Amino acid sequence: MINFEYSRVSSVKAAVDVLAKNPTGRFIAGGTNLVDLMKKGVTAPTRLIDINGLPLKEIKETAAGLSIGALAINSDVSENETVKKNYPLLAMALNAGASPQLRNAATVGGNLMQRTRCTYFYDIAMPCNKRQPGSGCGALQGYNRMHAIFGASDKCIAVHPSDMCVALAALQATITVSGPKGERKILFTDFHRLPGTDPSKDNTLAKGELITGLNIPKNPFTKNVYYLKIRDRASYAFALISVASALELTGNTIKNARLAMGGVAHKPWRLTESEKFLVGKTASRENFTKAAELAMKGARGYGHNNFKLKMGPVAIVEALMKAMV
Amino acid sequence: MDKTSTTIPPFIDRVDGIPKVTGSAKFSAEYDFPGMVYGVLAESTIARGTITGMDTKGAENAPGVLAVVTHLNCPKLPGYESTAADIAKRPEVNRGFRVFTDNIIRFSNQPIAIVVADTYERAVYAASLIKATYKKDKHNTDLNEAIKTGKPVEGNNFKDYVRGEADAWKNAEVKIEVEYSMPLEVHNPMEIHALTVNWEGQDKVTVYEKTQTLSSTQSSIARAFGLKNENVRVITQYVGGAFGSAFNTWPHSIAALIGARKVGKPLKLMLTRSEMFTMVGYRPQAIQKIAIGASKNGKLTGITHEAMAMTASYQVFTEGIVNGSRSLYACPNVNTRYKVYPLDLSQPTWMRGPGETTGAYALESAMDEMAYALNLDPIEFRLRNYAETDPESNKPYSSKFLKEAYQMGVDKIKWNERNREPRSMKEGDWLIGYGMGSGIFSAWRGDAKVSAKFLQDGTLVLQTGVTDMGPGTATSMTKLASDIFGIPASQIKFEMGDSNYPPGPFQGGSGTTSTLGTAVHNVCMNIRKKLADLIKDNPVFHTQLIHSVKPEDLVFENGSMILASDRSKKITYADAMKNAGLPQIELLEQSPANPMANHTAYSYAVHFVIVKVHSITGVVKVTRVVSAVDAGKIVNYKTAESQIIGSAVGGISMTLMEEGVIDHRYGRWVNNNFADYHVAVNADVPKVEVLFVDKPDPILNPIGSKGMGEVGIVGFAAAVANAIFHATGKRVRELPITADKLI
């Protein structure tokens, strides 16, 4: 690890100012991903700006919905009574991620900012366009069992690793950020981006901006929700495929549906076409299967991850069936 | 575990339990000395070729750096020099790897330099500044490619074995021919390999090293540096798991010794988790073809087992992959073939149940397939082919209670109550499956030395140069001495982990308890003799029949010698010594190996597993494990049980998760970390029920114990794989069996 400067800040404005003066610096909160990346030599910020002292830990329900501070700890969110009662999909997704130790350290803002776990990204002796633009994509012709089936490019087939973000995409959250030009809001599904020709950018955060919190609009998805995560072991493994499903039912008719997948794309993958299809339909395995077929349009495998083409629809149907229980 | 249970013999808790959980136990990376410096390795980024240039300037000028050693400036090691001519004569595959002696790259992540600095962080940073340029040669790290286009290693280890007629299975009434593959697997003990080196001048050194074998670590270091053995002291008080990775004196250890001697300061080197995948061996990948033939009534008529495995280009590694197929069942016609192919990877090594674990995965899976082909229960099929004498040597067994183990497991798991039909048992969306597999592993006894000192205050101090990688050797030896010598375990100090002690056995191959237990048994018996000698003329013990007391007239219990024929006549050990004016009794015992000229000795394990497989997502959960073990007499029940539980955890990992992945284009690892290389977590492991036959082996050693560290994992993968077949009707012949293979 290369030596770096370290500063603590106590206001959002101070944080933004320090970063403006140190453009090669980085904010640090839980550090559960950033420190790994620094140890591996993937990134070498010249200054770490510790934002743990900022007053951004609050979890609060308002008339509009749920507001979560960027520094709220993952486990504080998943254990929050309001979250468990009114936003259970978020709690389920959080508990599916990482390990209790990591969830006790990782923050919500950091969860949004975590980088892909693609092994070629982590090994600085291998090519990776995300780490070193122009060096090539190691995974494209290499070992790509964990990789994307949607929205990838020939420059990058990495996936976003978060579980929480899959639920937030389904719940149509909004992210609040502060920067040198002031505050702005970003729709969750616009935050993470697809790799396209520049996979080095994971998201649409502008230079110098800090995530301060997020809002989940009030929603009817309190009962028929499920977060299905298929992984190689029962805990502490990234998703082969995950599905966040949420249904609002009137009798057996679907009034409203939300679906998003994890482990399949460079960003949490919202299944809007499947959602539209389901609205007004009977909640049945048959309709879920049709919705899953729609979801898989445009999916492609790269070799080791071809199984995801088969596992994907199966997982969507299962997540919807589980949401019914 | 319930200590008051009437079915479990008395046991003691781990003697090293409190030091380990309170942190006072010192592991090899935890020794500190004034002026300590830190060593960090720089590694190659290519898999085969030569180094054409090394730029070490940046590292040398980095803050805190004391030395950078590469092949260009490494002091010549006498051990490496003196054997150079000899090495040149050997084929490449037998030359070994000698760190920093040449510019040849033999595997990716090969150490090419050691940086020594005043802090660990500075050493890490400086190592990252070392830049090497290479001339790349074509490499191959792919076993399948090597089988297609390469040549296996030749030599006496690779002669075909034929008993009776070769390929007799082809003429059988019922036959199967199947292929199984498993990837390479990595030991990954919790404690990372590390050493602390403290030179006293140029020719005397103390090394705190993670090792399973003090004496060969001592002699390897002495040989490399041209030192006298007694000038190399190796200390290993505690080992946090090894599973076979700590037999060799690996290149990183020699590098640390070189670095420490160069700067003349105590040096610490600890590998990273990623380096654990490339520096300290692994279980080799293997592709196995197995064919079995039997008569319609289920009598085996032929087994043919062929294994193709990997080794390093610079070092042959062989293990007994096909051995179990020769010895587990009574079958008149058996032929086996074993080939290894050199690859441009670091060298493999022994890993828990080496060879047998790989082989039993294939054999015991194939036996299950055959049982279905014969429409026989897998246990009944095995019983019809039960070997009453060793089919390989025709010698009688020293002891064999495999039949009893089968029965114990069958009863416990209610094997006969299941529906044998595949895919017939369900619970909601989950498919339920039962599977079993058995394991065989050689039992043996080597030679060992142990010293004993018995003090008047009742303390018995035993010393021997053995290390304990986790099974609880100090605990079981303390229990053994307590039982034999008749004093409480709390009065026994079992001291080990220092090459200055009389040499004990290496820890591995399931031989420590048998070997060292014999020495401890003998030394305790000899102190008993000495004590009895002190009172032979004491008239108190004389009767009409006894005029001179002999040890066999006495019972040794609670620190007293008691006349067996009249328990009112007794004397404490302390009084006997006081009366004789003897402050202490000291003895050095050397117990010999048992060559077993007339018998064959094996331990056995039978594993029963229940799994549930999700019918839609393919997710597998092991819901119950029963392992029944014939390991002779159990010395200490609690630690023995833990050994088998650990084996089950390893077995679950092996079957469902573990897979070392190399990107063959670069010859580099892609999952050399704990996020991508999966081992079982607590949530993956159900309660593991362990049953011991617990009958003594009368031949192997005086304590009646066989080995169990290895056999607990042998056959386990087959039990899980067979259970998955029973649940799903799908036979996956490739490990690990992940969800994607079952949807």
mmCIF file of C-alpha atoms in Angstrom, chain A residues 74-264:
data_model
loop_
_atom_site.group_PDB
_atom_site.id
_atom_site.type_symbol
_atom_site.label_atom_id
_atom_site.label_comp_id
_atom_site.label_asym_id
_atom_site.label_seq_id
_atom_site.Cartn_x
_atom_site.Cartn_y
_atom_site.Cartn_z
ATOM 1 C CA ASN A 74 -25.903 -1.912 6.625
ATOM 2 C CA SER A 75 -26.868 -3.911 9.698
ATOM 3 C CA ASP A 76 -28.547 -0.892 11.351
ATOM 4 C CA VAL A 77 -30.758 -0.600 8.276
ATOM 5 C CA SER A 78 -31.574 -4.303 8.033
ATOM 6 C CA GLU A 79 -32.379 -4.477 11.763
ATOM 7 C CA ASN A 80 -34.448 -1.274 11.789
ATOM 8 C CA GLU A 81 -38.048 -2.019 12.817
ATOM 9 C CA THR A 82 -39.572 0.370 10.262
ATOM 10 C CA VAL A 83 -37.462 -1.112 7.514
ATOM 11 C CA LYS A 84 -38.403 -4.645 8.503
ATOM 12 C CA LYS A 85 -42.107 -3.731 8.620
ATOM 13 C CA ASN A 86 -42.575 -1.377 5.682
ATOM 14 C CA TYR A 87 -39.562 -2.092 3.450
ATOM 15 C CA PRO A 88 -38.946 -5.801 4.064
ATOM 16 C CA LEU A 89 -37.437 -6.337 0.612
ATOM 17 C CA LEU A 90 -34.573 -4.015 1.554
ATOM 18 C CA ALA A 91 -33.958 -5.852 4.822
ATOM 19 C CA MET A 92 -33.938 -9.219 3.046
ATOM 20 C CA ALA A 93 -31.499 -8.031 0.413
ATOM 21 C CA LEU A 94 -29.166 -6.530 3.001
ATOM 22 C CA ASN A 95 -29.131 -9.718 5.048
ATOM 23 C CA ALA A 96 -28.283 -11.727 1.934
ATOM 24 C CA GLY A 97 -25.108 -9.720 1.432
ATOM 25 C CA ALA A 98 -21.593 -10.311 2.749
ATOM 26 C CA SER A 99 -21.201 -11.506 6.351
ATOM 27 C CA PRO A 100 -22.420 -10.055 9.666
ATOM 28 C CA GLN A 101 -18.948 -8.623 10.328
ATOM 29 C CA LEU A 102 -18.920 -6.793 7.008
ATOM 30 C CA ARG A 103 -22.503 -5.600 7.369
ATOM 31 C CA ASN A 104 -21.558 -4.139 10.744
ATOM 32 C CA ALA A 105 -18.859 -2.018 9.126
ATOM 33 C CA ALA A 106 -20.201 -1.232 5.669
ATOM 34 C CA THR A 107 -22.340 1.847 5.061
ATOM 35 C CA VAL A 108 -25.227 2.363 2.675
ATOM 36 C CA GLY A 109 -23.301 4.941 0.647
ATOM 37 C CA GLY A 110 -20.302 2.635 0.459
ATOM 38 C CA ASN A 111 -22.520 -0.215 -0.656
ATOM 39 C CA LEU A 112 -23.570 1.895 -3.667
ATOM 40 C CA MET A 113 -19.935 2.713 -4.396
ATOM 41 C CA GLN A 114 -18.485 -0.800 -4.140
ATOM 42 C CA ARG A 115 -16.678 -1.953 -7.217
ATOM 43 C CA THR A 116 -16.973 -5.163 -9.157
ATOM 44 C CA ARG A 117 -15.414 -8.319 -7.732
ATOM 45 C CA CYS A 118 -14.232 -9.376 -11.195
ATOM 46 C CA THR A 119 -10.969 -11.167 -10.550
ATOM 47 C CA TYR A 120 -9.264 -9.550 -13.554
ATOM 48 C CA PHE A 121 -10.042 -6.163 -12.012
ATOM 49 C CA TYR A 122 -8.260 -7.188 -8.805
ATOM 50 C CA ASP A 123 -5.120 -8.750 -10.318
ATOM 51 C CA ILE A 124 -2.972 -5.898 -11.558
ATOM 52 C CA ALA A 125 -0.916 -8.317 -13.650
ATOM 53 C CA MET A 126 -3.978 -9.090 -15.792
ATOM 54 C CA PRO A 127 -5.715 -6.951 -18.382
ATOM 55 C CA CYS A 128 -8.807 -4.997 -17.306
ATOM 56 C CA ASN A 129 -10.384 -2.029 -19.029
ATOM 57 C CA LYS A 130 -12.091 -0.960 -15.851
ATOM 58 C CA ARG A 131 -8.850 -0.711 -13.904
ATOM 59 C CA GLN A 132 -6.607 0.279 -16.789
ATOM 60 C CA PRO A 133 -8.540 1.563 -19.807
ATOM 61 C CA GLY A 134 -7.264 0.120 -23.056
ATOM 62 C CA SER A 135 -5.609 -2.934 -21.518
ATOM 63 C CA GLY A 136 -8.431 -5.250 -22.659
ATOM 64 C CA CYS A 137 -11.033 -7.336 -20.871
ATOM 65 C CA GLY A 138 -9.547 -10.403 -19.225
ATOM 66 C CA ALA A 139 -12.905 -11.973 -18.539
ATOM 67 C CA LEU A 140 -14.353 -11.763 -22.048
ATOM 68 C CA GLN A 141 -12.372 -14.800 -23.289
ATOM 69 C CA GLY A 142 -11.311 -15.889 -19.831
ATOM 70 C CA TYR A 143 -12.930 -17.228 -16.684
ATOM 71 C CA ASN A 144 -16.335 -15.566 -16.615
ATOM 72 C CA ARG A 145 -18.576 -17.763 -14.502
ATOM 73 C CA MET A 146 -19.636 -14.816 -12.322
ATOM 74 C CA HIS A 147 -20.068 -12.374 -15.191
ATOM 75 C CA ALA A 148 -22.804 -10.414 -16.933
ATOM 76 C CA ILE A 149 -25.463 -11.710 -19.288
ATOM 77 C CA PHE A 150 -27.174 -8.340 -19.807
ATOM 78 C CA GLY A 151 -25.909 -4.998 -21.023
ATOM 79 C CA ALA A 152 -22.230 -5.936 -21.267
ATOM 80 C CA SER A 153 -19.876 -4.683 -23.942
ATOM 81 C CA ASP A 154 -16.762 -6.054 -25.559
ATOM 82 C CA LYS A 155 -14.861 -3.756 -23.218
ATOM 83 C CA CYS A 156 -16.241 -5.179 -19.970
ATOM 84 C CA ILE A 157 -18.520 -7.966 -18.803
ATOM 85 C CA ALA A 158 -18.203 -7.366 -15.051
ATOM 86 C CA VAL A 159 -21.179 -7.304 -12.705
ATOM 87 C CA HIS A 160 -22.076 -5.025 -9.828
ATOM 88 C CA PRO A 161 -21.776 -7.104 -6.666
ATOM 89 C CA SER A 162 -24.345 -5.512 -4.360
ATOM 90 C CA ASP A 163 -27.486 -7.197 -3.056
ATOM 91 C CA MET A 164 -28.873 -4.080 -1.382
ATOM 92 C CA CYS A 165 -28.775 -2.178 -4.660
ATOM 93 C CA VAL A 166 -30.942 -4.786 -6.370
ATOM 94 C CA ALA A 167 -33.706 -4.144 -3.856
ATOM 95 C CA LEU A 168 -33.219 -0.365 -4.114
ATOM 96 C CA ALA A 169 -33.558 -0.547 -7.894
ATOM 97 C CA ALA A 170 -36.818 -2.465 -7.512
ATOM 98 C CA LEU A 171 -38.084 0.017 -4.933
ATOM 99 C CA GLN A 172 -37.291 3.028 -7.144
ATOM 100 C CA ALA A 173 -35.061 4.749 -4.655
ATOM 101 C CA THR A 174 -33.545 8.175 -5.230
ATOM 102 C CA ILE A 175 -29.998 9.089 -4.274
ATOM 103 C CA THR A 176 -29.053 12.491 -2.902
ATOM 104 C CA VAL A 177 -25.569 13.789 -3.596
ATOM 105 C CA SER A 178 -23.700 16.962 -2.700
ATOM 106 C CA GLY A 179 -20.925 18.463 -4.764
ATOM 107 C CA PRO A 180 -19.130 21.663 -5.578
ATOM 108 C CA LYS A 181 -22.207 22.746 -7.554
ATOM 109 C CA GLY A 182 -24.611 21.983 -4.720
ATOM 110 C CA GLU A 183 -27.076 19.190 -4.090
ATOM 111 C CA ARG A 184 -28.870 17.049 -6.647
ATOM 112 C CA LYS A 185 -30.931 13.878 -6.808
ATOM 113 C CA ILE A 186 -30.267 10.839 -8.984
ATOM 114 C CA LEU A 187 -32.860 8.199 -9.745
ATOM 115 C CA PHE A 188 -31.472 4.881 -8.506
ATOM 116 C CA THR A 189 -31.630 3.156 -11.876
ATOM 117 C CA ASP A 190 -29.700 6.094 -13.389
ATOM 118 C CA PHE A 191 -26.939 5.915 -10.803
ATOM 119 C CA HIS A 192 -25.030 2.813 -11.864
ATOM 120 C CA ARG A 193 -24.174 2.675 -15.532
ATOM 121 C CA LEU A 194 -23.469 0.090 -18.188
ATOM 122 C CA PRO A 195 -19.844 -0.381 -19.253
ATOM 123 C CA GLY A 196 -20.225 0.711 -22.891
ATOM 124 C CA THR A 197 -16.921 2.010 -24.175
ATOM 125 C CA ASP A 198 -15.786 3.304 -20.782
ATOM 126 C CA PRO A 199 -16.081 0.677 -18.067
ATOM 127 C CA SER A 200 -13.760 2.668 -15.799
ATOM 128 C CA LYS A 201 -16.834 4.629 -14.711
ATOM 129 C CA ASP A 202 -19.155 2.599 -12.494
ATOM 130 C CA ASN A 203 -21.751 5.316 -11.975
ATOM 131 C CA THR A 204 -22.934 8.784 -12.888
ATOM 132 C CA LEU A 205 -21.591 10.528 -9.829
ATOM 133 C CA ALA A 206 -19.897 13.716 -11.005
ATOM 134 C CA LYS A 207 -16.368 14.658 -10.008
ATOM 135 C CA GLY A 208 -16.235 15.851 -6.418
ATOM 136 C CA GLU A 209 -19.676 14.647 -5.386
ATOM 137 C CA LEU A 210 -20.514 12.906 -2.115
ATOM 138 C CA ILE A 211 -23.510 10.638 -1.565
ATOM 139 C CA THR A 212 -25.400 11.966 1.440
ATOM 140 C CA GLY A 213 -28.443 9.721 1.536
ATOM 141 C CA LEU A 214 -31.239 7.994 -0.266
ATOM 142 C CA ASN A 215 -35.005 7.958 -0.264
ATOM 143 C CA ILE A 216 -37.387 5.130 -0.947
ATOM 144 C CA PRO A 217 -40.850 6.324 -1.884
ATOM 145 C CA LYS A 218 -43.719 4.981 0.165
ATOM 146 C CA ASN A 219 -44.874 1.766 -1.463
ATOM 147 C CA PRO A 220 -47.369 -1.034 -1.048
ATOM 148 C CA PHE A 221 -44.738 -3.815 -1.077
ATOM 149 C CA THR A 222 -44.869 -4.865 2.526
ATOM 150 C CA LYS A 223 -46.140 -8.406 2.273
ATOM 151 C CA ASN A 224 -45.535 -10.162 -1.030
ATOM 152 C CA VAL A 225 -41.825 -9.625 -1.431
ATOM 153 C CA TYR A 226 -38.812 -11.890 -1.697
ATOM 154 C CA TYR A 227 -35.096 -11.596 -2.249
ATOM 155 C CA LEU A 228 -33.787 -14.807 -3.767
ATOM 156 C CA LYS A 229 -30.058 -15.230 -3.900
ATOM 157 C CA ILE A 230 -28.494 -18.271 -5.536
ATOM 158 C CA ARG A 231 -24.880 -18.634 -4.528
ATOM 159 C CA ASP A 232 -22.148 -21.199 -4.113
ATOM 160 C CA ARG A 233 -22.512 -21.472 -0.350
ATOM 161 C CA ALA A 234 -25.098 -20.585 2.246
ATOM 162 C CA SER A 235 -23.494 -17.329 3.359
ATOM 163 C CA TYR A 236 -20.693 -14.957 2.427
ATOM 164 C CA ALA A 237 -20.677 -15.479 -1.333
ATOM 165 C CA PHE A 238 -21.597 -13.198 -4.198
ATOM 166 C CA ALA A 239 -24.722 -14.012 -6.154
ATOM 167 C CA LEU A 240 -24.615 -16.291 -9.136
ATOM 168 C CA ILE A 241 -28.019 -14.753 -9.698
ATOM 169 C CA SER A 242 -30.295 -12.864 -7.356
ATOM 170 C CA VAL A 243 -33.832 -11.607 -7.843
ATOM 171 C CA ALA A 244 -35.750 -8.981 -5.898
ATOM 172 C CA SER A 245 -39.467 -9.476 -6.365
ATOM 173 C CA ALA A 246 -42.344 -7.431 -5.013
ATOM 174 C CA LEU A 247 -46.031 -7.817 -5.751
ATOM 175 C CA GLU A 248 -49.106 -5.844 -4.809
ATOM 176 C CA LEU A 249 -52.086 -8.150 -5.069
ATOM 177 C CA THR A 250 -55.804 -7.664 -5.120
ATOM 178 C CA GLY A 251 -57.109 -11.092 -4.456
ATOM 179 C CA ASN A 252 -55.064 -13.129 -6.886
ATOM 180 C CA THR A 253 -54.659 -10.306 -9.382
ATOM 181 C CA ILE A 254 -51.382 -8.429 -9.642
ATOM 182 C CA LYS A 255 -51.991 -4.734 -9.159
ATOM 183 C CA ASN A 256 -48.377 -3.739 -9.159
ATOM 184 C CA ALA A 257 -45.086 -5.598 -9.621
ATOM 185 C CA ARG A 258 -41.418 -4.857 -9.207
ATOM 186 C CA LEU A 259 -38.549 -7.052 -10.308
ATOM 187 C CA ALA A 260 -34.808 -6.586 -10.408
ATOM 188 C CA MET A 261 -31.867 -8.961 -10.804
ATOM 189 C CA GLY A 262 -28.373 -9.033 -9.377
ATOM 190 C CA GLY A 263 -25.278 -10.841 -10.599
ATOM 191 C CA VAL A 264 -26.290 -10.360 -14.215
#
